[in-house]
Amino acid sequence: MIEETIISKAIIESYLHELIDSVESEIIVGGGGPSGLCAAYYLAKRGLKVVLFERALKLGGGMPGGGIMFNRIVVQEEARDMLAEFDIRCQEYKKGYFVANSLEASAALTDKALKAGARIFNLITIEDVIVREQQVAGVVINWTSAEMAKLHIDPISFKSKVVIDATGHPCEITRIVEKKSGGRLDTPSGKIEGEKSMWADVAEQFTIDNTKEVFPNLYVCGMASNAVFGGPRMGPIFGGMLLSGKKVAELIAHKM
Ligand code: 48H
């Protein structure tokens, strides 16, 4: 016999236990696209307490959509080892260009991040940040469904030593800091520079070079780095996203 109330209690208790335990952490990752998932994986693998909030129902961000909804991604030679680390199968299409299934890649990154110990909460939107004495100290979250329904519901706060903006093109977390903190970002203009038109060759290295701390205790990675520092976009090549997620994890681990 299956008792429905036991199913309900199991789900509520298990979820709330993890949520309460995540109110204070070492690292909060905003966004569960490829760069955020990589960052969460490498940090959790080092034994750090990582909490990732993802607005959408599913993880993977822009990755599952591949290029124009053809569910394939291309990864260059420099990131090939990372495909192996995540057990993502690939084929060499032309020398140095590896093609992989974007669904397999998204699932593998999610699986590895979870199994490394990252706490991942989907359907939750970061709508604000906590700033204390000009340092980011956490985030403010709400249900995505409340945001979508435009319901007036007050959010709750989660604290961490460091926050990673992995929200992709809109660089939402850095945008909130820019708008509300009154301080300068560590960019050439002190503000968000804005993403530029497609130039894959430049964009990939730009992403990695500009994966860094942009405001005290706020790091950017992936497409958020391009948008914040004014780099070009690159289309459906994903090595830069993976390498950026790995780099931000190394920078933060070094600091902790
Ligand atoms: C919670 C949020 C919030 C929020 C957004 O867009 P992503 O896939 O980001 P990256 O940087 O890991 O990867 C970028 C890549 O997918 C891409 O777009 C490329 C390579 N484009 C090239 C081109 O030329 O267009 O993932 C970001 C995630 C998404 O899942 C959002 O739902 C989530 O962040 N998110 N989660 N709170 N406020 N904002």
PDB file of C-alpha atoms and ligand atoms in Angstrom:
ATOM      1  CA  MET A   1       0.000   0.000   0.000  1.00  0.00           C
ATOM      2  CA  ILE A   2       1.252   3.479  -0.865  1.00  0.00           C
ATOM      3  CA  GLU A   3       0.365   6.260   1.591  1.00  0.00           C
ATOM      4  CA  GLU A   4       0.246   9.672  -0.126  1.00  0.00           C
ATOM      5  CA  THR A   5       0.864  11.651   3.061  1.00  0.00           C
ATOM      6  CA  ILE A   6       4.220   9.924   3.521  1.00  0.00           C
ATOM      7  CA  ILE A   7       5.229  11.071   0.039  1.00  0.00           C
ATOM      8  CA  SER A   8       4.223  14.637   0.918  1.00  0.00           C
ATOM      9  CA  LYS A   9       6.141  14.607   4.216  1.00  0.00           C
ATOM     10  CA  ALA A  10       9.250  13.110   2.589  1.00  0.00           C
ATOM     11  CA  ILE A  11       9.350  15.845  -0.042  1.00  0.00           C
ATOM     12  CA  ILE A  12       8.618  18.745   2.306  1.00  0.00           C
ATOM     13  CA  GLU A  13      11.027  17.597   5.025  1.00  0.00           C
ATOM     14  CA  SER A  14      13.888  16.750   2.691  1.00  0.00           C
ATOM     15  CA  TYR A  15      13.609  20.021   0.744  1.00  0.00           C
ATOM     16  CA  LEU A  16      13.213  22.262   3.780  1.00  0.00           C
ATOM     17  CA  HIS A  17      16.125  20.600   5.529  1.00  0.00           C
ATOM     18  CA  GLU A  18      18.412  21.461   2.627  1.00  0.00           C
ATOM     19  CA  LEU A  19      16.967  24.958   2.248  1.00  0.00           C
ATOM     20  CA  ILE A  20      17.430  25.852   5.922  1.00  0.00           C
ATOM     21  CA  ASP A  21      20.943  24.474   5.851  1.00  0.00           C
ATOM     22  CA  SER A  22      21.689  26.737   2.860  1.00  0.00           C
ATOM     23  CA  VAL A  23      20.736  30.040   4.480  1.00  0.00           C
ATOM     24  CA  GLU A  24      24.409  30.573   5.289  1.00  0.00           C
ATOM     25  CA  SER A  25      27.096  29.293   2.954  1.00  0.00           C
ATOM     26  CA  GLU A  26      30.533  30.064   1.605  1.00  0.00           C
ATOM     27  CA  ILE A  27      29.555  30.633  -2.006  1.00  0.00           C
ATOM     28  CA  ILE A  28      26.255  31.498  -3.675  1.00  0.00           C
ATOM     29  CA  VAL A  29      26.131  30.943  -7.431  1.00  0.00           C
ATOM     30  CA  GLY A  30      23.456  32.892  -9.281  1.00  0.00           C
ATOM     31  CA  GLY A  31      22.432  30.984 -12.398  1.00  0.00           C
ATOM     32  CA  GLY A  32      22.698  27.350 -13.416  1.00  0.00           C
ATOM     33  CA  GLY A  33      23.953  27.652 -16.969  1.00  0.00           C
ATOM     34  CA  PRO A  34      27.228  25.992 -18.040  1.00  0.00           C
ATOM     35  CA  SER A  35      29.517  28.509 -16.327  1.00  0.00           C
ATOM     36  CA  GLY A  36      27.576  28.487 -13.047  1.00  0.00           C
ATOM     37  CA  LEU A  37      27.349  24.704 -12.953  1.00  0.00           C
ATOM     38  CA  CYS A  38      31.087  24.352 -13.628  1.00  0.00           C
ATOM     39  CA  ALA A  39      31.880  26.861 -10.893  1.00  0.00           C
ATOM     40  CA  ALA A  40      29.588  25.036  -8.454  1.00  0.00           C
ATOM     41  CA  TYR A  41      31.144  21.674  -9.330  1.00  0.00           C
ATOM     42  CA  TYR A  42      34.778  22.737  -8.870  1.00  0.00           C
ATOM     43  CA  LEU A  43      34.074  24.617  -5.636  1.00  0.00           C
ATOM     44  CA  ALA A  44      31.958  21.853  -4.109  1.00  0.00           C
ATOM     45  CA  LYS A  45      34.579  19.298  -5.125  1.00  0.00           C
ATOM     46  CA  ARG A  46      37.046  21.212  -2.939  1.00  0.00           C
ATOM     47  CA  GLY A  47      34.705  20.743   0.019  1.00  0.00           C
ATOM     48  CA  LEU A  48      33.343  24.284   0.022  1.00  0.00           C
ATOM     49  CA  LYS A  49      29.686  24.941   0.860  1.00  0.00           C
ATOM     50  CA  VAL A  50      28.063  26.017  -2.406  1.00  0.00           C
ATOM     51  CA  VAL A  51      24.448  27.060  -2.967  1.00  0.00           C
ATOM     52  CA  LEU A  52      23.183  27.649  -6.510  1.00  0.00           C
ATOM     53  CA  PHE A  53      19.896  29.376  -7.331  1.00  0.00           C
ATOM     54  CA  GLU A  54      18.390  28.931 -10.784  1.00  0.00           C
ATOM     55  CA  ARG A  55      15.387  30.875 -11.984  1.00  0.00           C
ATOM     56  CA  ALA A  56      14.222  28.290 -14.516  1.00  0.00           C
ATOM     57  CA  LEU A  57      12.628  24.884 -14.081  1.00  0.00           C
ATOM     58  CA  LYS A  58      15.548  23.103 -15.736  1.00  0.00           C
ATOM     59  CA  LEU A  59      19.295  23.510 -15.388  1.00  0.00           C
ATOM     60  CA  GLY A  60      21.681  24.266 -18.229  1.00  0.00           C
ATOM     61  CA  GLY A  61      20.783  27.863 -19.149  1.00  0.00           C
ATOM     62  CA  GLY A  62      21.399  28.443 -22.836  1.00  0.00           C
ATOM     63  CA  MET A  63      23.177  25.154 -23.356  1.00  0.00           C
ATOM     64  CA  PRO A  64      20.315  22.712 -24.097  1.00  0.00           C
ATOM     65  CA  GLY A  65      19.195  24.955 -26.976  1.00  0.00           C
ATOM     66  CA  GLY A  66      22.549  24.431 -28.737  1.00  0.00           C
ATOM     67  CA  GLY A  67      22.798  26.553 -31.885  1.00  0.00           C
ATOM     68  CA  ILE A  68      19.401  27.729 -33.197  1.00  0.00           C
ATOM     69  CA  MET A  69      17.709  24.827 -31.352  1.00  0.00           C
ATOM     70  CA  PHE A  70      19.961  22.188 -32.971  1.00  0.00           C
ATOM     71  CA  ASN A  71      20.916  20.433 -29.738  1.00  0.00           C
ATOM     72  CA  ARG A  72      24.638  20.368 -30.344  1.00  0.00           C
ATOM     73  CA  ILE A  73      27.469  22.487 -28.955  1.00  0.00           C
ATOM     74  CA  VAL A  74      31.026  22.987 -30.153  1.00  0.00           C
ATOM     75  CA  VAL A  75      33.971  22.983 -27.775  1.00  0.00           C
ATOM     76  CA  GLN A  76      37.499  23.915 -28.748  1.00  0.00           C
ATOM     77  CA  GLU A  77      40.725  22.024 -27.996  1.00  0.00           C
ATOM     78  CA  GLU A  78      41.511  24.073 -24.854  1.00  0.00           C
ATOM     79  CA  ALA A  79      38.398  22.794 -23.053  1.00  0.00           C
ATOM     80  CA  ARG A  80      38.459  19.232 -24.302  1.00  0.00           C
ATOM     81  CA  ASP A  81      39.848  17.891 -21.012  1.00  0.00           C
ATOM     82  CA  MET A  82      36.841  19.359 -19.257  1.00  0.00           C
ATOM     83  CA  LEU A  83      34.467  17.368 -21.455  1.00  0.00           C
ATOM     84  CA  ALA A  84      36.352  14.269 -20.325  1.00  0.00           C
ATOM     85  CA  GLU A  85      36.165  15.339 -16.669  1.00  0.00           C
ATOM     86  CA  PHE A  86      32.375  15.630 -16.943  1.00  0.00           C
ATOM     87  CA  ASP A  87      32.059  12.400 -18.971  1.00  0.00           C
ATOM     88  CA  ILE A  88      30.588  14.300 -21.911  1.00  0.00           C
ATOM     89  CA  ARG A  89      31.130  12.381 -25.123  1.00  0.00           C
ATOM     90  CA  CYS A  90      32.279  14.303 -28.199  1.00  0.00           C
ATOM     91  CA  GLN A  91      33.481  13.865 -31.749  1.00  0.00           C
ATOM     92  CA  GLU A  92      36.235  15.815 -33.473  1.00  0.00           C
ATOM     93  CA  TYR A  93      34.482  17.497 -36.393  1.00  0.00           C
ATOM     94  CA  LYS A  94      37.565  19.327 -37.727  1.00  0.00           C
ATOM     95  CA  LYS A  95      40.953  19.569 -36.070  1.00  0.00           C
ATOM     96  CA  GLY A  96      40.446  21.319 -32.725  1.00  0.00           C
ATOM     97  CA  TYR A  97      36.621  21.550 -32.985  1.00  0.00           C
ATOM     98  CA  PHE A  98      34.718  19.012 -30.891  1.00  0.00           C
ATOM     99  CA  VAL A  99      30.961  18.591 -31.192  1.00  0.00           C
ATOM    100  CA  ALA A 100      28.839  17.277 -28.317  1.00  0.00           C
ATOM    101  CA  ASN A 101      25.155  16.748 -27.579  1.00  0.00           C
ATOM    102  CA  SER A 102      23.960  19.782 -25.618  1.00  0.00           C
ATOM    103  CA  LEU A 103      21.415  17.749 -23.642  1.00  0.00           C
ATOM    104  CA  GLU A 104      24.069  15.299 -22.532  1.00  0.00           C
ATOM    105  CA  ALA A 105      26.380  18.184 -21.636  1.00  0.00           C
ATOM    106  CA  SER A 106      23.722  20.010 -19.592  1.00  0.00           C
ATOM    107  CA  ALA A 107      22.718  16.845 -17.765  1.00  0.00           C
ATOM    108  CA  ALA A 108      26.334  15.893 -17.075  1.00  0.00           C
ATOM    109  CA  LEU A 109      27.245  19.305 -15.639  1.00  0.00           C
ATOM    110  CA  THR A 110      24.150  19.236 -13.422  1.00  0.00           C
ATOM    111  CA  ASP A 111      24.793  15.685 -12.269  1.00  0.00           C
ATOM    112  CA  LYS A 112      28.449  16.319 -11.431  1.00  0.00           C
ATOM    113  CA  ALA A 113      27.721  19.571  -9.586  1.00  0.00           C
ATOM    114  CA  LEU A 114      25.043  17.895  -7.465  1.00  0.00           C
ATOM    115  CA  LYS A 115      27.120  14.829  -6.732  1.00  0.00           C
ATOM    116  CA  ALA A 116      30.117  16.985  -5.795  1.00  0.00           C
ATOM    117  CA  GLY A 117      27.870  18.429  -3.073  1.00  0.00           C
ATOM    118  CA  ALA A 118      26.520  21.682  -4.501  1.00  0.00           C
ATOM    119  CA  ARG A 119      23.009  22.479  -3.253  1.00  0.00           C
ATOM    120  CA  ILE A 120      20.979  23.419  -6.292  1.00  0.00           C
ATOM    121  CA  PHE A 121      17.607  25.131  -6.033  1.00  0.00           C
ATOM    122  CA  ASN A 122      15.664  25.617  -9.248  1.00  0.00           C
ATOM    123  CA  LEU A 123      12.605  27.824  -9.714  1.00  0.00           C
ATOM    124  CA  ILE A 124      14.125  30.490  -7.462  1.00  0.00           C
ATOM    125  CA  THR A 125      15.102  33.963  -8.659  1.00  0.00           C
ATOM    126  CA  ILE A 126      17.737  36.190  -7.115  1.00  0.00           C
ATOM    127  CA  GLU A 127      15.980  39.536  -7.025  1.00  0.00           C
ATOM    128  CA  ASP A 128      18.359  41.561  -4.868  1.00  0.00           C
ATOM    129  CA  VAL A 129      21.713  41.415  -3.098  1.00  0.00           C
ATOM    130  CA  ILE A 130      22.871  42.068   0.449  1.00  0.00           C
ATOM    131  CA  VAL A 131      25.619  44.716   0.584  1.00  0.00           C
ATOM    132  CA  ARG A 132      27.361  45.589   3.851  1.00  0.00           C
ATOM    133  CA  GLU A 133      30.039  48.293   3.986  1.00  0.00           C
ATOM    134  CA  GLN A 134      30.504  48.199   0.213  1.00  0.00           C
ATOM    135  CA  GLN A 135      30.921  44.410   0.162  1.00  0.00           C
ATOM    136  CA  VAL A 136      28.483  41.878  -1.219  1.00  0.00           C
ATOM    137  CA  ALA A 137      27.382  39.602   1.617  1.00  0.00           C
ATOM    138  CA  GLY A 138      24.623  37.481   0.073  1.00  0.00           C
ATOM    139  CA  VAL A 139      21.480  37.478  -2.027  1.00  0.00           C
ATOM    140  CA  VAL A 140      17.741  37.988  -1.685  1.00  0.00           C
ATOM    141  CA  ILE A 141      15.528  35.383  -3.289  1.00  0.00           C
ATOM    142  CA  ASN A 142      11.942  34.780  -4.239  1.00  0.00           C
ATOM    143  CA  TRP A 143       9.968  32.099  -6.084  1.00  0.00           C
ATOM    144  CA  THR A 144      10.171  32.492  -9.856  1.00  0.00           C
ATOM    145  CA  SER A 145       6.448  31.781  -9.986  1.00  0.00           C
ATOM    146  CA  ALA A 146       5.805  34.804  -7.736  1.00  0.00           C
ATOM    147  CA  GLU A 147       7.971  36.925 -10.042  1.00  0.00           C
ATOM    148  CA  MET A 148       6.140  35.648 -13.139  1.00  0.00           C
ATOM    149  CA  ALA A 149       2.714  36.233 -11.618  1.00  0.00           C
ATOM    150  CA  LYS A 150       3.849  39.690 -10.467  1.00  0.00           C
ATOM    151  CA  LEU A 151       2.648  38.909  -6.950  1.00  0.00           C
ATOM    152  CA  HIS A 152       3.629  41.306  -4.199  1.00  0.00           C
ATOM    153  CA  ILE A 153       5.423  38.825  -1.948  1.00  0.00           C
ATOM    154  CA  ASP A 154       8.389  39.800   0.191  1.00  0.00           C
ATOM    155  CA  PRO A 155      11.597  37.840  -0.443  1.00  0.00           C
ATOM    156  CA  ILE A 156      14.049  36.218   2.016  1.00  0.00           C
ATOM    157  CA  SER A 157      17.833  36.536   2.427  1.00  0.00           C
ATOM    158  CA  PHE A 158      20.700  34.055   2.117  1.00  0.00           C
ATOM    159  CA  LYS A 159      24.186  35.023   3.259  1.00  0.00           C
ATOM    160  CA  SER A 160      27.535  33.919   1.850  1.00  0.00           C
ATOM    161  CA  LYS A 161      31.168  35.003   1.825  1.00  0.00           C
ATOM    162  CA  VAL A 162      31.166  35.306  -1.943  1.00  0.00           C
ATOM    163  CA  VAL A 163      28.543  35.587  -4.703  1.00  0.00           C
ATOM    164  CA  ILE A 164      29.111  34.542  -8.316  1.00  0.00           C
ATOM    165  CA  ASP A 165      27.113  36.244 -11.046  1.00  0.00           C
ATOM    166  CA  ALA A 166      26.585  33.447 -13.582  1.00  0.00           C
ATOM    167  CA  THR A 167      23.293  34.844 -14.883  1.00  0.00           C
ATOM    168  CA  GLY A 168      24.503  35.015 -18.497  1.00  0.00           C
ATOM    169  CA  HIS A 169      23.750  37.836 -20.973  1.00  0.00           C
ATOM    170  CA  PRO A 170      21.664  40.019 -18.593  1.00  0.00           C
ATOM    171  CA  CYS A 171      24.332  39.894 -15.814  1.00  0.00           C
ATOM    172  CA  GLU A 172      21.480  40.469 -13.390  1.00  0.00           C
ATOM    173  CA  ILE A 173      23.338  40.343 -10.097  1.00  0.00           C
ATOM    174  CA  THR A 174      26.031  42.817 -11.153  1.00  0.00           C
ATOM    175  CA  ARG A 175      23.293  45.037 -12.583  1.00  0.00           C
ATOM    176  CA  ILE A 176      21.560  45.099  -9.205  1.00  0.00           C
ATOM    177  CA  VAL A 177      24.837  45.976  -7.472  1.00  0.00           C
ATOM    178  CA  GLU A 178      25.517  48.715 -10.032  1.00  0.00           C
ATOM    179  CA  LYS A 179      22.054  50.163  -9.590  1.00  0.00           C
ATOM    180  CA  LYS A 180      21.688  49.950  -5.836  1.00  0.00           C
ATOM    181  CA  SER A 181      25.098  49.913  -4.143  1.00  0.00           C
ATOM    182  CA  GLY A 182      26.218  53.400  -5.144  1.00  0.00           C
ATOM    183  CA  GLY A 183      29.749  52.070  -5.615  1.00  0.00           C
ATOM    184  CA  ARG A 184      31.997  51.626  -8.650  1.00  0.00           C
ATOM    185  CA  LEU A 185      32.381  48.311 -10.395  1.00  0.00           C
ATOM    186  CA  ASP A 186      35.942  47.225 -11.177  1.00  0.00           C
ATOM    187  CA  THR A 187      35.453  47.815 -14.920  1.00  0.00           C
ATOM    188  CA  PRO A 188      37.074  50.498 -17.127  1.00  0.00           C
ATOM    189  CA  SER A 189      34.076  52.842 -16.791  1.00  0.00           C
ATOM    190  CA  GLY A 190      33.092  51.761 -13.285  1.00  0.00           C
ATOM    191  CA  LYS A 191      29.800  50.557 -14.765  1.00  0.00           C
ATOM    192  CA  ILE A 192      28.557  47.668 -16.884  1.00  0.00           C
ATOM    193  CA  GLU A 193      30.225  48.062 -20.286  1.00  0.00           C
ATOM    194  CA  GLY A 194      27.646  46.048 -22.266  1.00  0.00           C
ATOM    195  CA  GLU A 195      27.986  43.075 -24.586  1.00  0.00           C
ATOM    196  CA  LYS A 196      29.273  43.593 -28.147  1.00  0.00           C
ATOM    197  CA  SER A 197      28.498  41.875 -31.470  1.00  0.00           C
ATOM    198  CA  MET A 198      29.668  38.401 -32.414  1.00  0.00           C
ATOM    199  CA  TRP A 199      33.398  37.652 -32.699  1.00  0.00           C
ATOM    200  CA  ALA A 200      33.908  34.126 -31.434  1.00  0.00           C
ATOM    201  CA  ASP A 201      37.690  34.070 -31.618  1.00  0.00           C
ATOM    202  CA  VAL A 202      38.121  37.169 -29.433  1.00  0.00           C
ATOM    203  CA  ALA A 203      35.125  36.420 -27.220  1.00  0.00           C
ATOM    204  CA  GLU A 204      36.313  33.081 -25.896  1.00  0.00           C
ATOM    205  CA  GLN A 205      39.596  34.391 -24.498  1.00  0.00           C
ATOM    206  CA  PHE A 206      37.890  37.614 -23.391  1.00  0.00           C
ATOM    207  CA  THR A 207      35.456  35.590 -21.292  1.00  0.00           C
ATOM    208  CA  ILE A 208      38.248  33.800 -19.497  1.00  0.00           C
ATOM    209  CA  ASP A 209      40.394  36.924 -19.039  1.00  0.00           C
ATOM    210  CA  ASN A 210      37.443  38.837 -17.575  1.00  0.00           C
ATOM    211  CA  THR A 211      36.326  36.150 -15.184  1.00  0.00           C
ATOM    212  CA  LYS A 212      37.112  38.015 -11.988  1.00  0.00           C
ATOM    213  CA  GLU A 213      35.964  39.946  -8.959  1.00  0.00           C
ATOM    214  CA  VAL A 214      33.988  42.959 -10.168  1.00  0.00           C
ATOM    215  CA  PHE A 215      32.933  44.351  -6.789  1.00  0.00           C
ATOM    216  CA  PRO A 216      34.125  43.245  -3.333  1.00  0.00           C
ATOM    217  CA  ASN A 217      32.975  39.612  -2.919  1.00  0.00           C
ATOM    218  CA  LEU A 218      31.111  39.590  -6.251  1.00  0.00           C
ATOM    219  CA  TYR A 219      32.645  37.580  -9.110  1.00  0.00           C
ATOM    220  CA  VAL A 220      31.433  37.312 -12.704  1.00  0.00           C
ATOM    221  CA  CYS A 221      31.814  34.329 -15.009  1.00  0.00           C
ATOM    222  CA  GLY A 222      30.519  33.124 -18.384  1.00  0.00           C
ATOM    223  CA  MET A 223      28.453  35.493 -20.521  1.00  0.00           C
ATOM    224  CA  ALA A 224      28.020  37.782 -17.539  1.00  0.00           C
ATOM    225  CA  SER A 225      31.773  38.517 -17.819  1.00  0.00           C
ATOM    226  CA  ASN A 226      31.336  39.562 -21.450  1.00  0.00           C
ATOM    227  CA  ALA A 227      28.384  41.768 -20.696  1.00  0.00           C
ATOM    228  CA  VAL A 228      29.973  43.390 -17.659  1.00  0.00           C
ATOM    229  CA  PHE A 229      33.384  43.999 -19.261  1.00  0.00           C
ATOM    230  CA  GLY A 230      32.145  44.795 -22.797  1.00  0.00           C
ATOM    231  CA  GLY A 231      33.260  41.723 -24.740  1.00  0.00           C
ATOM    232  CA  PRO A 232      31.851  40.316 -27.959  1.00  0.00           C
ATOM    233  CA  ARG A 233      29.503  37.331 -27.997  1.00  0.00           C
ATOM    234  CA  MET A 234      30.558  34.000 -29.480  1.00  0.00           C
ATOM    235  CA  GLY A 235      27.513  31.960 -30.482  1.00  0.00           C
ATOM    236  CA  PRO A 236      27.251  28.244 -29.679  1.00  0.00           C
ATOM    237  CA  ILE A 237      30.871  27.507 -28.818  1.00  0.00           C
ATOM    238  CA  PHE A 238      31.003  26.622 -25.120  1.00  0.00           C
ATOM    239  CA  GLY A 239      34.649  26.054 -24.163  1.00  0.00           C
ATOM    240  CA  GLY A 240      34.913  29.604 -22.821  1.00  0.00           C
ATOM    241  CA  MET A 241      31.900  29.054 -20.543  1.00  0.00           C
ATOM    242  CA  LEU A 242      33.364  25.863 -19.088  1.00  0.00           C
ATOM    243  CA  LEU A 243      36.837  27.343 -18.640  1.00  0.00           C
ATOM    244  CA  SER A 244      35.375  30.501 -17.107  1.00  0.00           C
ATOM    245  CA  GLY A 245      33.419  28.463 -14.542  1.00  0.00           C
ATOM    246  CA  LYS A 246      36.589  26.567 -13.693  1.00  0.00           C
ATOM    247  CA  LYS A 247      38.614  29.779 -13.421  1.00  0.00           C
ATOM    248  CA  VAL A 248      36.167  31.522 -11.087  1.00  0.00           C
ATOM    249  CA  ALA A 249      36.232  28.456  -8.840  1.00  0.00           C
ATOM    250  CA  GLU A 250      40.033  28.566  -8.718  1.00  0.00           C
ATOM    251  CA  LEU A 251      40.078  32.296  -7.938  1.00  0.00           C
ATOM    252  CA  ILE A 252      37.595  31.895  -5.095  1.00  0.00           C
ATOM    253  CA  ALA A 253      39.183  28.746  -3.689  1.00  0.00           C
ATOM    254  CA  HIS A 254      42.504  30.598  -3.618  1.00  0.00           C
ATOM    255  CA  LYS A 255      40.930  33.461  -1.673  1.00  0.00           C
ATOM    256  CA  MET A 256      39.154  31.254   0.900  1.00  0.00           C
TER     257      MET A 256
HETATM  258  C1  48H B   1      18.456  33.062 -10.697  1.00  0.00           C
HETATM  259  C2  48H B   1      18.984  33.474 -12.894  1.00  0.00           C
HETATM  260  C3  48H B   1      18.808  34.846 -12.715  1.00  0.00           C
HETATM  261  C4  48H B   1      18.411  35.297 -11.434  1.00  0.00           C
HETATM  262  C5  48H B   1      19.338  34.527 -14.770  1.00  0.00           C
HETATM  263  O1  48H B   1      22.653  32.091 -19.927  1.00  0.00           O
HETATM  264  P1  48H B   1      23.388  30.990 -19.263  1.00  0.00           P
HETATM  265  O2  48H B   1      23.546  29.733 -20.002  1.00  0.00           O
HETATM  266  O3  48H B   1      24.805  31.596 -18.804  1.00  0.00           O
HETATM  267  P2  48H B   1      26.319  31.087 -18.998  1.00  0.00           P
HETATM  268  O4  48H B   1      27.136  32.305 -18.884  1.00  0.00           O
HETATM  269  O5  48H B   1      26.636  29.997 -18.082  1.00  0.00           O
HETATM  270  O6  48H B   1      26.368  30.518 -20.470  1.00  0.00           O
HETATM  271  C6  48H B   1      26.089  31.345 -21.536  1.00  0.00           C
HETATM  272  C7  48H B   1      25.638  30.523 -22.732  1.00  0.00           C
HETATM  273  O7  48H B   1      24.525  29.738 -22.425  1.00  0.00           O
HETATM  274  C8  48H B   1      25.294  31.474 -23.817  1.00  0.00           C
HETATM  275  O8  48H B   1      24.251  32.117 -23.711  1.00  0.00           O
HETATM  276  C9  48H B   1      26.204  31.721 -24.918  1.00  0.00           C
HETATM  277  C10 48H B   1      27.460  30.953 -25.050  1.00  0.00           C
HETATM  278  N1  48H B   1      25.862  32.634 -25.758  1.00  0.00           N
HETATM  279  C11 48H B   1      26.653  33.105 -26.840  1.00  0.00           C
HETATM  280  C12 48H B   1      25.886  34.066 -27.706  1.00  0.00           C
HETATM  281  O9  48H B   1      26.525  34.630 -28.608  1.00  0.00           O
HETATM  282  O10 48H B   1      24.666  34.255 -27.488  1.00  0.00           O
HETATM  283  O11 48H B   1      22.708  30.645 -17.882  1.00  0.00           O
HETATM  284  C13 48H B   1      22.321  31.664 -17.000  1.00  0.00           C
HETATM  285  C14 48H B   1      21.292  31.096 -16.057  1.00  0.00           C
HETATM  286  C15 48H B   1      19.951  30.813 -16.762  1.00  0.00           C
HETATM  287  O12 48H B   1      19.586  29.485 -16.536  1.00  0.00           O
HETATM  288  C16 48H B   1      18.980  31.789 -16.118  1.00  0.00           C
HETATM  289  O13 48H B   1      17.689  31.247 -15.956  1.00  0.00           O
HETATM  290  C17 48H B   1      19.640  32.021 -14.778  1.00  0.00           C
HETATM  291  O14 48H B   1      21.029  32.040 -15.057  1.00  0.00           O
HETATM  292  N2  48H B   1      19.321  33.319 -14.183  1.00  0.00           N
HETATM  293  N3  48H B   1      18.829  32.585 -11.909  1.00  0.00           N
HETATM  294  N4  48H B   1      18.263  34.373 -10.455  1.00  0.00           N
HETATM  295  N5  48H B   1      18.208  36.596 -11.181  1.00  0.00           N
HETATM  296  N6  48H B   1      19.027  35.475 -13.900  1.00  0.00           N
END
